[in-house]
Amino acid sequence: MEESKQVYRLQGLSCTNCAAKFEKNVRGITSVEDVQLNFGAAKLTVQGAATIEQLEEAGAFDGIKVYPEKSREPENKQSFWKKRENITTMISLILTAIGYVLYFIMGESHPATIGVFVGAILIGGYSLFKVGLKNLTKLQFDMKTLMTIAIIGAAIIGEWAEGAVVVFLFALSEALESYSMDKARKSIKSLMDIAPKKATIKRGSATMEIDVEDVQIDDILMIKPGQKIAMDGEVVKGQSSINQAAITGESIPVHKSAGDEVFAGTMNEEGSLEVRVTKRVEDTTIAKIIHLVEEAQAEKAPSQQFVDRFAKYYTPAIMIIALLVAVVPPLLFGGSWSEWVYSGLAVLVVGCPCALVVSTPVAIVTAIGNGARNGVLIKGGIHLEEAGRLNAIAFDKTGTLTKGKPEVTDIVLLTDKTEQEVLGIAQAIEQFSQHPLASAITRKSIRVHADVYQADGFQSITGKGAKAMVQGEEYYIGSPALFEDKFSITSEVQDKISQLQPDGKTVMLIGTETKVDALIAVADQIRKSSKTVIQKLHQLGIKQTVMLTGDNKLAGNVIGSSLGLSETKAELLPEDKLLEINNIKEKYGTVAMVGDGVNDAPALASADVGIAMGGAGTDTALETADIALMADDLEKLPYTISLSRKTLAIIKQNITFAFVLKLVALLLVIPGWLTLWIAIFADMGATLIVVLNSMRLMKKDVL
């Protein structure tokens, strides 16, 4: 029998150490087979059976509340100042202040002074001692154990005042760390509030408002102007401008009419729409984004893995150093016991790994949230870090740098036939073809109101063109090679073809066995944003930008040079693109491949970072790529590189700062200058600065 898998959302998960302990406690429930805790997203996945009461009991030490994933989690609108742990912190501060007043009036050893300080320690440190003493009995050494030992030690040697200050400052740093982590999580939670929870639907002649969970595929959504669209679907009636910024990051609204796709969470601006629902609520694009973002937060970045491994050995090492500082000088060099035990306690406090442990996850969670709100889906910390190290970027041409929609650019008439006649004959033949060049001719014919003809006996000539009977005469349309094979081409026609091809245009000929009536030149249109994006990437320091295309060399080189790319590789098969990616990797190091996520899968997989465009509405792009640009546009690429680099820089700053500050504080032991005050300020200060530095990634614009 298959084990049941339950997913829960958590409230009150305050720190990484608490998360690890909670996971261990849940694992200890006998009916639980396996547990996965996602700290960044505050989600718990339990394999096996466990009641909510059992799970909350496992997290009782940190006041963790557990809710089933599908249920509506109650909004925790409790003020920062009304939380129980924050109230006890404030009482501890007031008692510590009173204690210092008595300290100066009555002296440090007066029973009233000691009593007030003891009150400050017990009230402010109650939850700390409860966990710390329990850990001590089990020989589990985390930061709460270190703090508990330090405060008990301070009390034993009569340092009541400093013990009270340490308790207050530790409680304050915990409260601020919890507050900042909640803020980072809320940036992700805001994604969940994008799509409405209710939808107005029409079933038969009745119109009703129901929960989105009850909406069925093929239901008709009624959307008024100014309303958010509740589900993914296809417009069946009406037209309007839709603001898709929440999904794709595009600031300019997109015009939608019958047959166009719309996404849950986007805003209908002016017209009324009727939309046929195409996906259930759990399968909508926004639901997929939320799921992938949460999964991304659970995936540890290389720097975080390093810090986690380091912290494992770091805490026991600090305990040993603290013990040596407390014991060696008095035993071997006749030092004062109280003085060196005090220094040992200060080493314990300063050695807390809080700042190191939070240095990476807060930055990663915040950056992934920023990306998601700006239409960039980054599927893990590892991809975020890799994108920050990019030296080269390879682009697919069709549909990435170009629109992927060829247009007729020139019609060169060679006989007395008019443009309308030529296009009419061409459309009559090409209407039977699925080729992109055929659709370009059809679009042009409709635009210029070409003559309408009927074609009979259509026959495709593989790789070269087609032929059919139009008005009793056999017409051919296709490449110059088709006409060269069948009939000879005059030098005049050859000259005209040679004039068009160097501009990157694909030239088709239309005519009969005896004459060529016209040349039709077709070209894929370059996206307006492509040139600017390439310039921005070079400004950001990307050394090499390469276009990989299956198109002919002439067309490829024209587009490559007009965009300012470093290099163009043309006439490539999918396996050749893979080879090129490996060559670029050898030459330049870290390389990204940008494509549409459907074609070029081997190249996307082989690159260090696979970036897919047009993730909105394209399941393949969301699933295959490491990073998905939700809009069908490259404009977010420089932003993504910039966000990744800034994240990488902030992680390095955090780790370096936390190391250096602790090292400096530890060196103060040598001249005997390290006090418990300095120790707790060094620890709390490092944690706060690391968290605040990471929060800079919340800013919308990182360029």
mmCIF file of N, CA, C and O in Angstrom, residues 39 116 121 148 353 367 400 438 465 534 561 579 647:
data_model
loop_
_atom_site.group_PDB
_atom_site.id
_atom_site.type_symbol
_atom_site.label_atom_id
_atom_site.label_comp_id
_atom_site.label_asym_id
_atom_site.label_seq_id
_atom_site.Cartn_x
_atom_site.Cartn_y
_atom_site.Cartn_z
ATOM 1 N N PHE A 39 12.333 25.382 4.895
ATOM 2 C CA PHE A 39 12.383 26.523 5.829
ATOM 3 C C PHE A 39 11.965 27.824 5.144
ATOM 4 O O PHE A 39 11.191 28.606 5.683
ATOM 5 N N VAL A 116 16.232 41.956 41.005
ATOM 6 C CA VAL A 116 15.682 42.536 39.765
ATOM 7 C C VAL A 116 16.381 41.938 38.542
ATOM 8 O O VAL A 116 15.728 41.590 37.545
ATOM 9 N N ILE A 121 16.458 38.074 33.930
ATOM 10 C CA ILE A 121 17.021 36.864 33.290
ATOM 11 C C ILE A 121 15.937 35.808 33.109
ATOM 12 O O ILE A 121 15.796 35.216 32.033
ATOM 13 N N THR A 148 22.571 29.314 27.047
ATOM 14 C CA THR A 148 22.154 28.865 28.387
ATOM 15 C C THR A 148 23.371 28.660 29.281
ATOM 16 O O THR A 148 23.410 29.122 30.426
ATOM 17 N N PRO A 353 26.696 30.546 15.983
ATOM 18 C CA PRO A 353 26.763 30.584 14.513
ATOM 19 C C PRO A 353 25.562 31.251 13.835
ATOM 20 O O PRO A 353 25.372 31.096 12.640
ATOM 21 N N ALA A 367 15.774 36.934 -2.956
ATOM 22 C CA ALA A 367 16.063 37.124 -4.388
ATOM 23 C C ALA A 367 15.093 36.337 -5.264
ATOM 24 O O ALA A 367 14.598 36.848 -6.271
ATOM 25 N N THR A 400 13.485 33.748 -30.357
ATOM 26 C CA THR A 400 14.187 34.281 -29.182
ATOM 27 C C THR A 400 14.702 35.679 -29.500
ATOM 28 O O THR A 400 14.252 36.668 -28.917
ATOM 29 N N ALA A 438 4.753 29.926 -45.886
ATOM 30 C CA ALA A 438 3.417 29.919 -46.490
ATOM 31 C C ALA A 438 2.478 30.820 -45.696
ATOM 32 O O ALA A 438 1.696 31.594 -46.269
ATOM 33 N N GLY A 465 9.580 23.406 -52.441
ATOM 34 C CA GLY A 465 8.404 24.218 -52.727
ATOM 35 C C GLY A 465 7.186 23.378 -53.021
ATOM 36 O O GLY A 465 7.013 22.294 -52.458
ATOM 37 N N ILE A 534 21.164 42.943 -25.835
ATOM 38 C CA ILE A 534 22.547 42.514 -26.087
ATOM 39 C C ILE A 534 23.526 43.593 -25.591
ATOM 40 O O ILE A 534 24.543 43.284 -24.951
ATOM 41 N N SER A 561 25.143 40.565 -36.917
ATOM 42 C CA SER A 561 25.888 41.839 -36.930
ATOM 43 C C SER A 561 24.972 43.015 -36.614
ATOM 44 O O SER A 561 25.376 43.960 -35.941
ATOM 45 N N LEU A 579 27.173 20.716 -29.285
ATOM 46 C CA LEU A 579 28.630 20.756 -29.452
ATOM 47 C C LEU A 579 29.161 22.175 -29.254
ATOM 48 O O LEU A 579 30.180 22.390 -28.581
ATOM 49 N N THR A 647 22.928 39.073 -5.673
ATOM 50 C CA THR A 647 22.713 38.044 -4.641
ATOM 51 C C THR A 647 24.041 37.390 -4.262
ATOM 52 O O THR A 647 24.346 37.213 -3.085
#
